[in-house]
Amino acid sequence: MGKTGKDIVKSFYEADLIHDAEAFSKYLHPDIELYWNSSFGFSKKNFEDIKKMFTDMAVSFETFRCEISHLIAEENQVSIRYTYFAKTIENPDKEDAIAHFIAIWELKEDKLYKGYQISQQGDNTPESMKSFISQ
């Protein structure tokens, strides 16, 4: 039995995206479209845009990891709620929540194909962080 949609999405988000350039071609469909609403406004990203975004982040972050709080699948769609945490090069001893996300992914050919994502800047308050811990 092959990987499920949940397995594929989870593996992508758990990959070391700032150090592993191969992860993009392994998990992202070449014709990927990401529709992203963030606190900075709307953007549409393709394969190269997404890869460049993580390549640019590698310059600033010592470590970059994803903590998933929810992962729900229905047919070929997977919803994920997660927070990215990072340690900056300037302050490698302190890890902060960079941003919180919710995304819905449609998979095609066992790769992330069409995504609808919302995000907001990280909030490190205890009450906020507790809401992201899986029960």
PDB file of C-alpha atoms in Angstrom:
ATOM      1  CA  MET A   1       0.000   0.000   0.000  1.00  0.00           C
ATOM      2  CA  GLY A   2       1.340   3.418  -0.990  1.00  0.00           C
ATOM      3  CA  LYS A   3       1.533   6.560   1.046  1.00  0.00           C
ATOM      4  CA  THR A   4      -1.723   8.289   1.881  1.00  0.00           C
ATOM      5  CA  GLY A   5      -2.353  11.978   1.196  1.00  0.00           C
ATOM      6  CA  LYS A   6      -1.862  12.668   4.905  1.00  0.00           C
ATOM      7  CA  ASP A   7       1.502  10.848   4.811  1.00  0.00           C
ATOM      8  CA  ILE A   8       2.679  12.913   1.829  1.00  0.00           C
ATOM      9  CA  VAL A   9       1.646  16.270   3.295  1.00  0.00           C
ATOM     10  CA  LYS A  10       3.082  15.400   6.728  1.00  0.00           C
ATOM     11  CA  SER A  11       6.390  14.275   5.187  1.00  0.00           C
ATOM     12  CA  PHE A  12       6.697  17.504   3.209  1.00  0.00           C
ATOM     13  CA  TYR A  13       6.151  19.706   6.245  1.00  0.00           C
ATOM     14  CA  GLU A  14       8.523  17.628   8.369  1.00  0.00           C
ATOM     15  CA  ALA A  15      11.296  17.834   5.737  1.00  0.00           C
ATOM     16  CA  ASP A  16      14.235  20.178   6.345  1.00  0.00           C
ATOM     17  CA  LEU A  17      13.118  22.671   3.713  1.00  0.00           C
ATOM     18  CA  ILE A  18      15.914  25.191   4.259  1.00  0.00           C
ATOM     19  CA  HIS A  19      18.675  22.600   3.866  1.00  0.00           C
ATOM     20  CA  ASP A  20      17.185  19.933   1.551  1.00  0.00           C
ATOM     21  CA  ALA A  21      16.657  21.305  -1.963  1.00  0.00           C
ATOM     22  CA  GLU A  22      15.560  17.844  -3.168  1.00  0.00           C
ATOM     23  CA  ALA A  23      12.422  17.984  -0.982  1.00  0.00           C
ATOM     24  CA  PHE A  24      10.728  20.357  -3.405  1.00  0.00           C
ATOM     25  CA  SER A  25      10.846  18.070  -6.435  1.00  0.00           C
ATOM     26  CA  LYS A  26      10.016  15.078  -4.227  1.00  0.00           C
ATOM     27  CA  TYR A  27       6.824  16.568  -2.728  1.00  0.00           C
ATOM     28  CA  LEU A  28       5.674  19.455  -4.950  1.00  0.00           C
ATOM     29  CA  HIS A  29       3.980  18.938  -8.308  1.00  0.00           C
ATOM     30  CA  PRO A  30       5.805  20.856 -11.075  1.00  0.00           C
ATOM     31  CA  ASP A  31       2.555  22.735 -11.842  1.00  0.00           C
ATOM     32  CA  ILE A  32       1.853  23.590  -8.193  1.00  0.00           C
ATOM     33  CA  GLU A  33      -0.248  26.652  -7.413  1.00  0.00           C
ATOM     34  CA  LEU A  34      -0.375  28.086  -3.905  1.00  0.00           C
ATOM     35  CA  TYR A  35      -3.000  30.736  -3.156  1.00  0.00           C
ATOM     36  CA  TRP A  36      -1.852  32.424   0.039  1.00  0.00           C
ATOM     37  CA  ASN A  37      -3.600  35.005   2.193  1.00  0.00           C
ATOM     38  CA  SER A  38      -1.289  36.347   4.875  1.00  0.00           C
ATOM     39  CA  SER A  39      -1.097  39.393   7.113  1.00  0.00           C
ATOM     40  CA  PHE A  40       0.932  40.928   4.245  1.00  0.00           C
ATOM     41  CA  GLY A  41      -1.858  40.391   1.677  1.00  0.00           C
ATOM     42  CA  PHE A  42      -2.602  37.882  -1.079  1.00  0.00           C
ATOM     43  CA  SER A  43       0.007  36.121  -3.192  1.00  0.00           C
ATOM     44  CA  LYS A  44       0.016  33.290  -5.701  1.00  0.00           C
ATOM     45  CA  LYS A  45       3.117  31.131  -5.788  1.00  0.00           C
ATOM     46  CA  ASN A  46       4.374  28.504  -8.210  1.00  0.00           C
ATOM     47  CA  PHE A  47       7.091  25.861  -7.836  1.00  0.00           C
ATOM     48  CA  GLU A  48      10.024  28.248  -8.327  1.00  0.00           C
ATOM     49  CA  ASP A  49       8.478  30.900  -6.036  1.00  0.00           C
ATOM     50  CA  ILE A  50       8.090  28.380  -3.199  1.00  0.00           C
ATOM     51  CA  LYS A  51      11.605  26.983  -3.634  1.00  0.00           C
ATOM     52  CA  LYS A  52      13.094  30.513  -3.705  1.00  0.00           C
ATOM     53  CA  MET A  53      11.178  31.499  -0.571  1.00  0.00           C
ATOM     54  CA  PHE A  54      12.783  28.671   1.414  1.00  0.00           C
ATOM     55  CA  THR A  55      16.215  29.269  -0.154  1.00  0.00           C
ATOM     56  CA  ASP A  56      15.989  32.924   0.943  1.00  0.00           C
ATOM     57  CA  MET A  57      14.999  31.872   4.483  1.00  0.00           C
ATOM     58  CA  ALA A  58      18.082  29.646   4.731  1.00  0.00           C
ATOM     59  CA  VAL A  59      20.181  32.838   4.804  1.00  0.00           C
ATOM     60  CA  SER A  60      18.471  34.046   8.016  1.00  0.00           C
ATOM     61  CA  PHE A  61      17.649  30.888   9.944  1.00  0.00           C
ATOM     62  CA  GLU A  62      19.949  28.474  11.706  1.00  0.00           C
ATOM     63  CA  THR A  63      17.108  25.984  12.191  1.00  0.00           C
ATOM     64  CA  PHE A  64      13.583  25.869  10.801  1.00  0.00           C
ATOM     65  CA  ARG A  65      11.005  23.309  11.832  1.00  0.00           C
ATOM     66  CA  CYS A  66       7.304  22.688  11.554  1.00  0.00           C
ATOM     67  CA  GLU A  67       5.031  21.586  14.378  1.00  0.00           C
ATOM     68  CA  ILE A  68       1.728  20.163  13.131  1.00  0.00           C
ATOM     69  CA  SER A  69      -1.338  20.438  15.362  1.00  0.00           C
ATOM     70  CA  HIS A  70      -4.031  19.147  12.972  1.00  0.00           C
ATOM     71  CA  LEU A  71      -3.956  16.942   9.875  1.00  0.00           C
ATOM     72  CA  ILE A  72      -7.270  15.948   8.272  1.00  0.00           C
ATOM     73  CA  ALA A  73      -7.844  14.190   4.949  1.00  0.00           C
ATOM     74  CA  GLU A  74     -10.820  13.649   2.682  1.00  0.00           C
ATOM     75  CA  GLU A  75     -10.348  11.961  -0.707  1.00  0.00           C
ATOM     76  CA  ASN A  76      -7.465  13.772  -2.472  1.00  0.00           C
ATOM     77  CA  GLN A  77      -7.507  16.822  -0.174  1.00  0.00           C
ATOM     78  CA  VAL A  78      -5.556  17.299   3.045  1.00  0.00           C
ATOM     79  CA  SER A  79      -5.986  20.106   5.583  1.00  0.00           C
ATOM     80  CA  ILE A  80      -3.114  20.974   7.873  1.00  0.00           C
ATOM     81  CA  ARG A  81      -2.730  23.442  10.750  1.00  0.00           C
ATOM     82  CA  TYR A  82       0.852  24.120  11.779  1.00  0.00           C
ATOM     83  CA  THR A  83       3.409  26.543  13.162  1.00  0.00           C
ATOM     84  CA  TYR A  84       6.899  27.187  11.841  1.00  0.00           C
ATOM     85  CA  PHE A  85       9.581  27.666  14.490  1.00  0.00           C
ATOM     86  CA  ALA A  86      13.056  29.004  13.809  1.00  0.00           C
ATOM     87  CA  LYS A  87      16.338  29.947  15.405  1.00  0.00           C
ATOM     88  CA  THR A  88      17.933  32.924  13.705  1.00  0.00           C
ATOM     89  CA  ILE A  89      21.614  33.071  12.834  1.00  0.00           C
ATOM     90  CA  GLU A  90      21.865  36.183  15.060  1.00  0.00           C
ATOM     91  CA  ASN A  91      20.296  34.391  18.054  1.00  0.00           C
ATOM     92  CA  PRO A  92      20.820  30.605  17.631  1.00  0.00           C
ATOM     93  CA  ASP A  93      19.987  29.820  21.278  1.00  0.00           C
ATOM     94  CA  LYS A  94      16.385  31.086  21.104  1.00  0.00           C
ATOM     95  CA  GLU A  95      13.635  29.425  19.085  1.00  0.00           C
ATOM     96  CA  ASP A  96      10.532  31.472  18.225  1.00  0.00           C
ATOM     97  CA  ALA A  97       7.254  30.817  16.472  1.00  0.00           C
ATOM     98  CA  ILE A  98       7.672  32.537  13.098  1.00  0.00           C
ATOM     99  CA  ALA A  99       4.139  32.069  11.745  1.00  0.00           C
ATOM    100  CA  HIS A 100       0.939  30.061  12.167  1.00  0.00           C
ATOM    101  CA  PHE A 101      -0.748  28.481   9.134  1.00  0.00           C
ATOM    102  CA  ILE A 102      -3.789  26.587   7.963  1.00  0.00           C
ATOM    103  CA  ALA A 103      -3.627  25.083   4.475  1.00  0.00           C
ATOM    104  CA  ILE A 104      -5.830  22.892   2.334  1.00  0.00           C
ATOM    105  CA  TRP A 105      -3.957  20.885  -0.290  1.00  0.00           C
ATOM    106  CA  GLU A 106      -5.235  19.052  -3.333  1.00  0.00           C
ATOM    107  CA  LEU A 107      -2.888  16.265  -4.346  1.00  0.00           C
ATOM    108  CA  LYS A 108      -2.137  15.156  -7.890  1.00  0.00           C
ATOM    109  CA  GLU A 109       0.210  12.297  -8.814  1.00  0.00           C
ATOM    110  CA  ASP A 110       1.035  11.919  -5.090  1.00  0.00           C
ATOM    111  CA  LYS A 111       2.360  15.490  -4.852  1.00  0.00           C
ATOM    112  CA  LEU A 112       1.075  18.778  -3.460  1.00  0.00           C
ATOM    113  CA  TYR A 113      -0.684  20.378  -6.412  1.00  0.00           C
ATOM    114  CA  LYS A 114      -3.140  23.122  -5.464  1.00  0.00           C
ATOM    115  CA  GLY A 115      -2.976  24.845  -2.079  1.00  0.00           C
ATOM    116  CA  TYR A 116      -5.142  27.366  -0.285  1.00  0.00           C
ATOM    117  CA  GLN A 117      -3.341  28.822   2.713  1.00  0.00           C
ATOM    118  CA  ILE A 118      -3.861  31.467   5.376  1.00  0.00           C
ATOM    119  CA  SER A 119      -1.226  32.617   7.824  1.00  0.00           C
ATOM    120  CA  GLN A 120      -0.427  35.165  10.447  1.00  0.00           C
ATOM    121  CA  GLN A 121       2.731  36.154  12.240  1.00  0.00           C
ATOM    122  CA  GLY A 122       3.827  33.957  15.116  1.00  0.00           C
ATOM    123  CA  ASP A 123       2.454  34.666  18.565  1.00  0.00           C
ATOM    124  CA  ASN A 124       4.649  33.232  21.314  1.00  0.00           C
ATOM    125  CA  THR A 125       2.263  33.919  24.201  1.00  0.00           C
ATOM    126  CA  PRO A 126       1.573  30.817  26.336  1.00  0.00           C
ATOM    127  CA  GLU A 127      -2.176  30.828  25.601  1.00  0.00           C
ATOM    128  CA  SER A 128      -1.599  31.003  21.840  1.00  0.00           C
ATOM    129  CA  MET A 129       1.091  28.320  21.848  1.00  0.00           C
ATOM    130  CA  LYS A 130      -1.058  26.000  23.974  1.00  0.00           C
ATOM    131  CA  SER A 131      -3.770  26.133  21.275  1.00  0.00           C
ATOM    132  CA  PHE A 132      -1.327  24.646  18.772  1.00  0.00           C
ATOM    133  CA  ILE A 133      -0.399  21.625  20.879  1.00  0.00           C
ATOM    134  CA  SER A 134      -2.181  18.471  19.775  1.00  0.00           C
ATOM    135  CA  GLN A 135      -4.523  17.129  22.434  1.00  0.00           C
TER     136      GLN A 135
END
